[in-house]
Short mmCIF file of N, CA and C in Angstrom, two decimals:
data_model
loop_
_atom_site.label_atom_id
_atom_site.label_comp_id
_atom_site.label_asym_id
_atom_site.label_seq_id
_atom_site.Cartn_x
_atom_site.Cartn_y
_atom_site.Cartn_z
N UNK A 1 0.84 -1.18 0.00
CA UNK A 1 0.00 0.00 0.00
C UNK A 1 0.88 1.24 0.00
N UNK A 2 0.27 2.63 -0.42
CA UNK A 2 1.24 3.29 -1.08
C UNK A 2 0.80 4.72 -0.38
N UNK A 3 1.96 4.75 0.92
CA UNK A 3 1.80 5.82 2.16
C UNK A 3 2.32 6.98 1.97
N UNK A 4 2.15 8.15 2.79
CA UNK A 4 2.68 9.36 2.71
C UNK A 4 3.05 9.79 4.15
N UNK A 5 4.27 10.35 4.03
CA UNK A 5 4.60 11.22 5.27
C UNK A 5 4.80 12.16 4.70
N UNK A 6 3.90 13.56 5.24
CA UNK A 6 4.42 15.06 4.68
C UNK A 6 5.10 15.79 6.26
N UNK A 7 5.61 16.94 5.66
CA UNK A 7 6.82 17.46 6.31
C UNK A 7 7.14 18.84 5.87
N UNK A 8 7.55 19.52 6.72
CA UNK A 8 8.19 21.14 6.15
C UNK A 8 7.11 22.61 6.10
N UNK A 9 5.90 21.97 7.34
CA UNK A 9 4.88 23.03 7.46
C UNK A 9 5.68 23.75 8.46
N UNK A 10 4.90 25.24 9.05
CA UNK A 10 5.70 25.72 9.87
C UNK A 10 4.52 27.17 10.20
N UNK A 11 5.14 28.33 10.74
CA UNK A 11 4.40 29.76 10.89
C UNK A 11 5.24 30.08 9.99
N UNK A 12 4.53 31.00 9.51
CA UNK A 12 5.38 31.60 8.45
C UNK A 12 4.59 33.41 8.24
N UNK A 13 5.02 34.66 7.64
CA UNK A 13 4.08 35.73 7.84
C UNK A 13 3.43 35.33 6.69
N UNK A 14 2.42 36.64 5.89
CA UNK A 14 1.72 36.52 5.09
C UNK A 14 3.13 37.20 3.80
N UNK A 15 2.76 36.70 2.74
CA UNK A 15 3.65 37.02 1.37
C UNK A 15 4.85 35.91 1.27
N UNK A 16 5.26 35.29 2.42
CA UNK A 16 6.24 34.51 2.86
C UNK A 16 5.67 33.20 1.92
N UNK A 17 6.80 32.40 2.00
CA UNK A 17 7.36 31.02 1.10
C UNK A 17 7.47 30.24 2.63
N UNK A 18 6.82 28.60 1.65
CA UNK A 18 7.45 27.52 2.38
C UNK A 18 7.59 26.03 1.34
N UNK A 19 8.35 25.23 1.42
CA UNK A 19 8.34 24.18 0.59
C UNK A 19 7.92 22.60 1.56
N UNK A 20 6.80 22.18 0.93
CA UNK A 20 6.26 21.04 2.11
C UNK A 20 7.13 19.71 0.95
N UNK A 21 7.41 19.18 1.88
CA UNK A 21 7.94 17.49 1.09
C UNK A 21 6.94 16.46 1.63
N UNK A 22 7.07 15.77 0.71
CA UNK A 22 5.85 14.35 0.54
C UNK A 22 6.88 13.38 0.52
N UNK A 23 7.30 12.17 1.72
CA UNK A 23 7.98 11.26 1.13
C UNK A 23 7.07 10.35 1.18
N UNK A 24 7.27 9.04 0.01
CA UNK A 24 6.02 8.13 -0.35
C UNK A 24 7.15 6.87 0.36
N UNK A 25 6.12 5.79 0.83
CA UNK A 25 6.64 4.60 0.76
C UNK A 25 5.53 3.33 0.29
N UNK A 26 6.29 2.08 0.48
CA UNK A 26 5.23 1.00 0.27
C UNK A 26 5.27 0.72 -1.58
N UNK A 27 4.98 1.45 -2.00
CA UNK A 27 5.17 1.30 -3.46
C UNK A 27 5.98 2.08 -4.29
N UNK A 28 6.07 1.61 -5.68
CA UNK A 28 6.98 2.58 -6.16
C UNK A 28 6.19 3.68 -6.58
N UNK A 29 6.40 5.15 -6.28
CA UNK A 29 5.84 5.87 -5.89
C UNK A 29 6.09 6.63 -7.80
N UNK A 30 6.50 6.55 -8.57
CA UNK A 30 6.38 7.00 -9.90
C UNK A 30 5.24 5.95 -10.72
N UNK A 31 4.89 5.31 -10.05
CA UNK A 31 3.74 4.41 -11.06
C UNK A 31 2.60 5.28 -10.65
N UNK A 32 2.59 6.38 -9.75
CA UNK A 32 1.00 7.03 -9.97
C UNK A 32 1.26 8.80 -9.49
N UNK A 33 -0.32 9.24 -10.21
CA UNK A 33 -0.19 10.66 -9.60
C UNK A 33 -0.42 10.60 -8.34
N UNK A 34 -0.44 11.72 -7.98
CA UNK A 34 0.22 12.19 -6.81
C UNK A 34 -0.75 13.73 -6.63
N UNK A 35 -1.50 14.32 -5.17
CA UNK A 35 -1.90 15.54 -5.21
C UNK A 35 -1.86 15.87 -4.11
N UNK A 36 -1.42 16.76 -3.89
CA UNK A 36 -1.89 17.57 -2.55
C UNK A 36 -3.01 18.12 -2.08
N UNK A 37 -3.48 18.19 -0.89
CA UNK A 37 -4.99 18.56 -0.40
C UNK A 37 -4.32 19.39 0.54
N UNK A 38 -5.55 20.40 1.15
CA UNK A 38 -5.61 21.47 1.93
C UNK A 38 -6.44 21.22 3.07
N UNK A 39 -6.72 20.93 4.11
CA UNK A 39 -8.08 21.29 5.24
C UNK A 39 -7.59 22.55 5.97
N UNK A 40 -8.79 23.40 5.85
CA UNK A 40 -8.45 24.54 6.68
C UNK A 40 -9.23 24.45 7.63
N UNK A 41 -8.95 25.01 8.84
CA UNK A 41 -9.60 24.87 9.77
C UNK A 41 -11.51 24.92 10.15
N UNK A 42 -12.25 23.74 10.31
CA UNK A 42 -13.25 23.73 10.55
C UNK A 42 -13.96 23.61 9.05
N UNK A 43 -13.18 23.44 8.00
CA UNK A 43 -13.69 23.26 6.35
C UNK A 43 -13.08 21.60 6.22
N UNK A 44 -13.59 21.15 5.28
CA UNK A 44 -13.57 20.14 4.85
C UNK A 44 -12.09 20.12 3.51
N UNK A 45 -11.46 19.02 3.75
CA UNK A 45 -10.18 18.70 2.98
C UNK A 45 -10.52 18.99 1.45
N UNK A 46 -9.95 19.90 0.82
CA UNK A 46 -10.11 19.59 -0.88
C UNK A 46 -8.74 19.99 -1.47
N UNK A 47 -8.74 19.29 -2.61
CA UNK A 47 -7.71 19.37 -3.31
C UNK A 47 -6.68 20.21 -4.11
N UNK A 48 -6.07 20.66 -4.47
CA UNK A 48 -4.84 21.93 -4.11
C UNK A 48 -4.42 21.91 -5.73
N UNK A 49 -3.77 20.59 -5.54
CA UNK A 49 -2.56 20.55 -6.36
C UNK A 49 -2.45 19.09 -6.83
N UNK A 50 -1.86 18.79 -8.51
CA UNK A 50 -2.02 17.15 -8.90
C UNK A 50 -0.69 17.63 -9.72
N UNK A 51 -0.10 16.16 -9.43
CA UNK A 51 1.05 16.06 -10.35
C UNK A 51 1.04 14.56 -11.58
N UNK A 52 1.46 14.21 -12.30
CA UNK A 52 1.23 13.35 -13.13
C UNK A 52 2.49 12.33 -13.01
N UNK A 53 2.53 11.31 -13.07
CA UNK A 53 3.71 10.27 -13.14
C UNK A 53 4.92 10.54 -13.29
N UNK A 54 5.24 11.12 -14.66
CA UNK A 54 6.37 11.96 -14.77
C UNK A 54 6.87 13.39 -14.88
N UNK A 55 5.70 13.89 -14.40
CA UNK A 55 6.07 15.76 -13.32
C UNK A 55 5.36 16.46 -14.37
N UNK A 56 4.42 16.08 -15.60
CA UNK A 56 3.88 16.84 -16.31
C UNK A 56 2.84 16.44 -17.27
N UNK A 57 1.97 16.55 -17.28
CA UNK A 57 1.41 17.42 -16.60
C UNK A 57 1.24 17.90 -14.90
N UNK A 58 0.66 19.23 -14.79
CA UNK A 58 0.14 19.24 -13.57
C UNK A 58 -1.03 20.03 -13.55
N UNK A 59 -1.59 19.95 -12.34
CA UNK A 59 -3.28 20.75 -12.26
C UNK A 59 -3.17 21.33 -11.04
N UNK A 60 -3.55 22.84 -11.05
CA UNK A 60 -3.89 23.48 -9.68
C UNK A 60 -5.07 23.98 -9.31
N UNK A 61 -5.92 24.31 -8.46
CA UNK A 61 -7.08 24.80 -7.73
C UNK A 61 -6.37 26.22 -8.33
N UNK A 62 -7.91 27.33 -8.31
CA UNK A 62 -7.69 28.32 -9.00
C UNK A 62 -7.08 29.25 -7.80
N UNK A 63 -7.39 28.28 -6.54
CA UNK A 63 -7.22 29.32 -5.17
C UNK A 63 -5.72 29.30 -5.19
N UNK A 64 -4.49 28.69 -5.33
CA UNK A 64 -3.14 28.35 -5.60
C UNK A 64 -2.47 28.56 -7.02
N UNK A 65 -3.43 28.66 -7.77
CA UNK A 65 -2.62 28.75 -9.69
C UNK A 65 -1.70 29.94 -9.63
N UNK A 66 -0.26 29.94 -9.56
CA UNK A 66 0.33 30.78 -9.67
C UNK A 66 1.17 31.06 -8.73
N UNK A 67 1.11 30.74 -7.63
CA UNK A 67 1.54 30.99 -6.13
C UNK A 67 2.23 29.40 -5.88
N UNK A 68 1.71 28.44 -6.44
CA UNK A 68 2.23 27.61 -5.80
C UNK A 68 2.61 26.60 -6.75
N UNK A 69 3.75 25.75 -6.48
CA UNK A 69 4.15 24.76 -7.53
C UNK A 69 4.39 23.55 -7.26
N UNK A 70 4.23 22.53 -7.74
CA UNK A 70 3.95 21.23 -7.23
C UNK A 70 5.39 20.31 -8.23
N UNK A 71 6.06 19.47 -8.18
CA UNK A 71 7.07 18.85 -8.08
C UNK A 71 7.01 17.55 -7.77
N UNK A 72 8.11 16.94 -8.60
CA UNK A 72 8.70 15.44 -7.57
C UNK A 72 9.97 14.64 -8.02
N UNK A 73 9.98 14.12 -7.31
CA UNK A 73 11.66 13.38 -7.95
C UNK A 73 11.42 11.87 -7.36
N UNK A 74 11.28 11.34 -8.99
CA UNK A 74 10.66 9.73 -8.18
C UNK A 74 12.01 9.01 -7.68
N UNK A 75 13.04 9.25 -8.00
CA UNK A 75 13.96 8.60 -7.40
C UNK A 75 14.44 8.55 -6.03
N UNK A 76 13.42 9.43 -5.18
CA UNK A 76 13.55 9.94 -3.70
C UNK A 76 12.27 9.65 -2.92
N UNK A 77 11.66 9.36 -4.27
CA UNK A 77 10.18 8.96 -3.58
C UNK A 77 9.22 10.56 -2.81
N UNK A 78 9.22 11.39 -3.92
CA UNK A 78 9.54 12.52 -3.36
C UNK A 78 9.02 13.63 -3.91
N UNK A 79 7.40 14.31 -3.46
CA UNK A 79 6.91 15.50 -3.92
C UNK A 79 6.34 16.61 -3.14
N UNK A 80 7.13 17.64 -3.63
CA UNK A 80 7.10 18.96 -2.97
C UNK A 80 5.60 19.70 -3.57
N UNK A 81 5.93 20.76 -2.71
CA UNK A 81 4.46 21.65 -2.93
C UNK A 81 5.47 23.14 -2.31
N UNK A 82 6.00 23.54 -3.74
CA UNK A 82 6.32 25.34 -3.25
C UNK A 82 5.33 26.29 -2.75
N UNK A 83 5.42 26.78 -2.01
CA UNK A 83 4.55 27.75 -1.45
C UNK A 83 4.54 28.99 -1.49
N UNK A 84 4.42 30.20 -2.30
CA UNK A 84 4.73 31.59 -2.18
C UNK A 84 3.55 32.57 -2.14
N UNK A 85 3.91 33.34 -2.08
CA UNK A 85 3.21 34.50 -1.51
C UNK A 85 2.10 33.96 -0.41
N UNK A 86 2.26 33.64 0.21
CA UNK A 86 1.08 32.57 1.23
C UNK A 86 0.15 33.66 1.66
N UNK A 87 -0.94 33.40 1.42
CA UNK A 87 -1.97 34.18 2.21
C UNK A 87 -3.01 33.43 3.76
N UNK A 88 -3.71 34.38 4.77
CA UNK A 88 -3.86 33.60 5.74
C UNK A 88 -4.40 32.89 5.57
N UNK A 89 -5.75 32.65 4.51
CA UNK A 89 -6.65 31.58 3.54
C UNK A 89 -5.98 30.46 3.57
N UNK A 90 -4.59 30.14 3.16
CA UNK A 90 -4.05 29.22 2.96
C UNK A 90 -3.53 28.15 4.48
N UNK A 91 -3.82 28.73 5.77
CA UNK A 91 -3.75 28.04 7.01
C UNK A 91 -4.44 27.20 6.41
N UNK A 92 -3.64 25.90 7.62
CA UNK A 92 -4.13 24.68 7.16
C UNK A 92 -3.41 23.39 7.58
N UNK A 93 -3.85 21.95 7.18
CA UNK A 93 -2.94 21.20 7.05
C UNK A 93 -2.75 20.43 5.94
N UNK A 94 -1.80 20.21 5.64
CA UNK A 94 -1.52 19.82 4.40
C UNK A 94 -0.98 18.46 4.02
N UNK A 95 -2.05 17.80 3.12
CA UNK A 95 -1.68 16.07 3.16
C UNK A 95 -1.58 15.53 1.86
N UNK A 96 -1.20 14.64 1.35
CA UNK A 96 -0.67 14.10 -0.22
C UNK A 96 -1.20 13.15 0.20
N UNK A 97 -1.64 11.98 -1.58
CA UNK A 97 -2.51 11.38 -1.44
C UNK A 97 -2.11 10.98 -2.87
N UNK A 98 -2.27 9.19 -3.18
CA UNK A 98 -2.74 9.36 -4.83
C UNK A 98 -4.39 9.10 -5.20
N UNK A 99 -3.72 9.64 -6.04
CA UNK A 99 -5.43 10.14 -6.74
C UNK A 99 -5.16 10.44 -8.65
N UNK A 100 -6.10 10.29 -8.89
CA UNK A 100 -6.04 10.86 -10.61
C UNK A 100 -6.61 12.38 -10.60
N UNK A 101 -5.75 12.72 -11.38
CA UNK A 101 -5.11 14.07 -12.03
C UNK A 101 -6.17 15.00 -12.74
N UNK A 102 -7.07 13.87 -13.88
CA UNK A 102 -7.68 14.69 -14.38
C UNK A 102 -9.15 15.11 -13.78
N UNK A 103 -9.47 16.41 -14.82
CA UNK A 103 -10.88 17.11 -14.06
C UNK A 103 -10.39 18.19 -13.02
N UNK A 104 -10.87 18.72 -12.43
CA UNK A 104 -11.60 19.71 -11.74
C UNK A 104 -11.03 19.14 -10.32
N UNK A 105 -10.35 20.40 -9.10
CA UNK A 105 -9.62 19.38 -8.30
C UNK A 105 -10.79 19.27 -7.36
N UNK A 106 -12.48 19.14 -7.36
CA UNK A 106 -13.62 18.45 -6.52
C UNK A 106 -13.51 17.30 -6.90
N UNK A 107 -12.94 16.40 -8.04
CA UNK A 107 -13.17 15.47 -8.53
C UNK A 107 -12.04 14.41 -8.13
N UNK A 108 -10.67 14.87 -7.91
CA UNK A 108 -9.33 13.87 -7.13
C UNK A 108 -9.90 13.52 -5.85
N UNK A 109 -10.51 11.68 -5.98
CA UNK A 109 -11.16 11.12 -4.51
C UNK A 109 -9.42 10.64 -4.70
N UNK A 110 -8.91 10.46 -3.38
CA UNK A 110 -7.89 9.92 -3.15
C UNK A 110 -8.39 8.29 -3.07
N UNK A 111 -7.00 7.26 -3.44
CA UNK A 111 -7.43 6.29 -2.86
C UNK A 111 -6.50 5.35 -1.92
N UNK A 112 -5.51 6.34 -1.66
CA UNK A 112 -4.70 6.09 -0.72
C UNK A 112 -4.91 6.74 0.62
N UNK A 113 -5.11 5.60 2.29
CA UNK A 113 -4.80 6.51 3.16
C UNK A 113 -4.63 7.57 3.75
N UNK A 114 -4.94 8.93 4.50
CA UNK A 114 -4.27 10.08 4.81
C UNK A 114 -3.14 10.12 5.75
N UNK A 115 -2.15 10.67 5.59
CA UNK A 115 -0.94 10.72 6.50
C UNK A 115 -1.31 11.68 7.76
N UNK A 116 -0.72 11.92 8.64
CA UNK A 116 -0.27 13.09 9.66
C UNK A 116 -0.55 14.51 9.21
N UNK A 117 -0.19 14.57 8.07
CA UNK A 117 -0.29 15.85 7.51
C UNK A 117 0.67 16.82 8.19
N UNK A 118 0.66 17.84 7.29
CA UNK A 118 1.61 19.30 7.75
C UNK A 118 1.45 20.39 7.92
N UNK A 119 1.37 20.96 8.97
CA UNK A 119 0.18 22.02 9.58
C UNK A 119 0.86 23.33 9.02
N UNK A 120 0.65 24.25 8.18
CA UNK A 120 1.20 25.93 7.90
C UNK A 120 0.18 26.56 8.08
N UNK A 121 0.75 27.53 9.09
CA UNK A 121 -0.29 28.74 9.69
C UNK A 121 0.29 29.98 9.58
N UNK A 122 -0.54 30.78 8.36
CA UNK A 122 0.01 32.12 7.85
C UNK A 122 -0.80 33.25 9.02
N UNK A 123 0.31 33.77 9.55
CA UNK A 123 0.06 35.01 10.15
C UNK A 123 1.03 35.72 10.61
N UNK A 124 0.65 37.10 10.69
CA UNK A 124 1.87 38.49 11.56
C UNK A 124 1.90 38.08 12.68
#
């Protein structure tokens, strides 16, 4: 079965950068996409960010298109989620998951497990 530990949340101010890492285990982690999800506090988990097998295509939520960039390096078992200009909207915790890519990111049901997740909380 094909797990996630994410990592590299933190406080951070508002406009500020952070880079979250996804390490995968259990399977080989380049045989599938790969997306990141968001829960913000007291809202329900939805989907962010999708990456594709081999790093391209990718798909973002319109709330992140531009601000944020999604990544991986299958040889590390290994996908990031850049973070910039962070706004406080974007508090949260943050969990990876595979799921398929295409459509609309209401439509990535994961069908892997949720990890621990990685908590970033934008504020002064």
């Amino acid at each position: 079965q094909l797990q996630f530990v994410e990592s590299g949340g933190g406080l951070v101010q508002p406009g500020g950068s952070l880079r979250l890492s996804c390490v995968a285990s259990g399977l080989p982690m380049a045989d599938y996409e790969i997306a990141w999800f968001h829960q913000a506090p007291g809202q329900e988990r939805e989907g962010i960010s999708c990456i594709s097998r081999r790093g391209s295509p990718t798909n973002y939520a319109n709330s992140v298109s531009g601000r944020f960039t999604i990544s991986r390096d299958n040889a590390k078992n290994t996908v990031y989620l850049q973070m910039n200009n962070l706004k406080p909207e974007d508090t949260g915790v943050y969990y990876c998951a595979g799921t398929g890519c295409a459509g609309r990111p209401g439509s990535w049901f994961p069908w892997t497990s949720w990890g621990q997740g990685t908590l970033v909380t934008v504020s002064s």
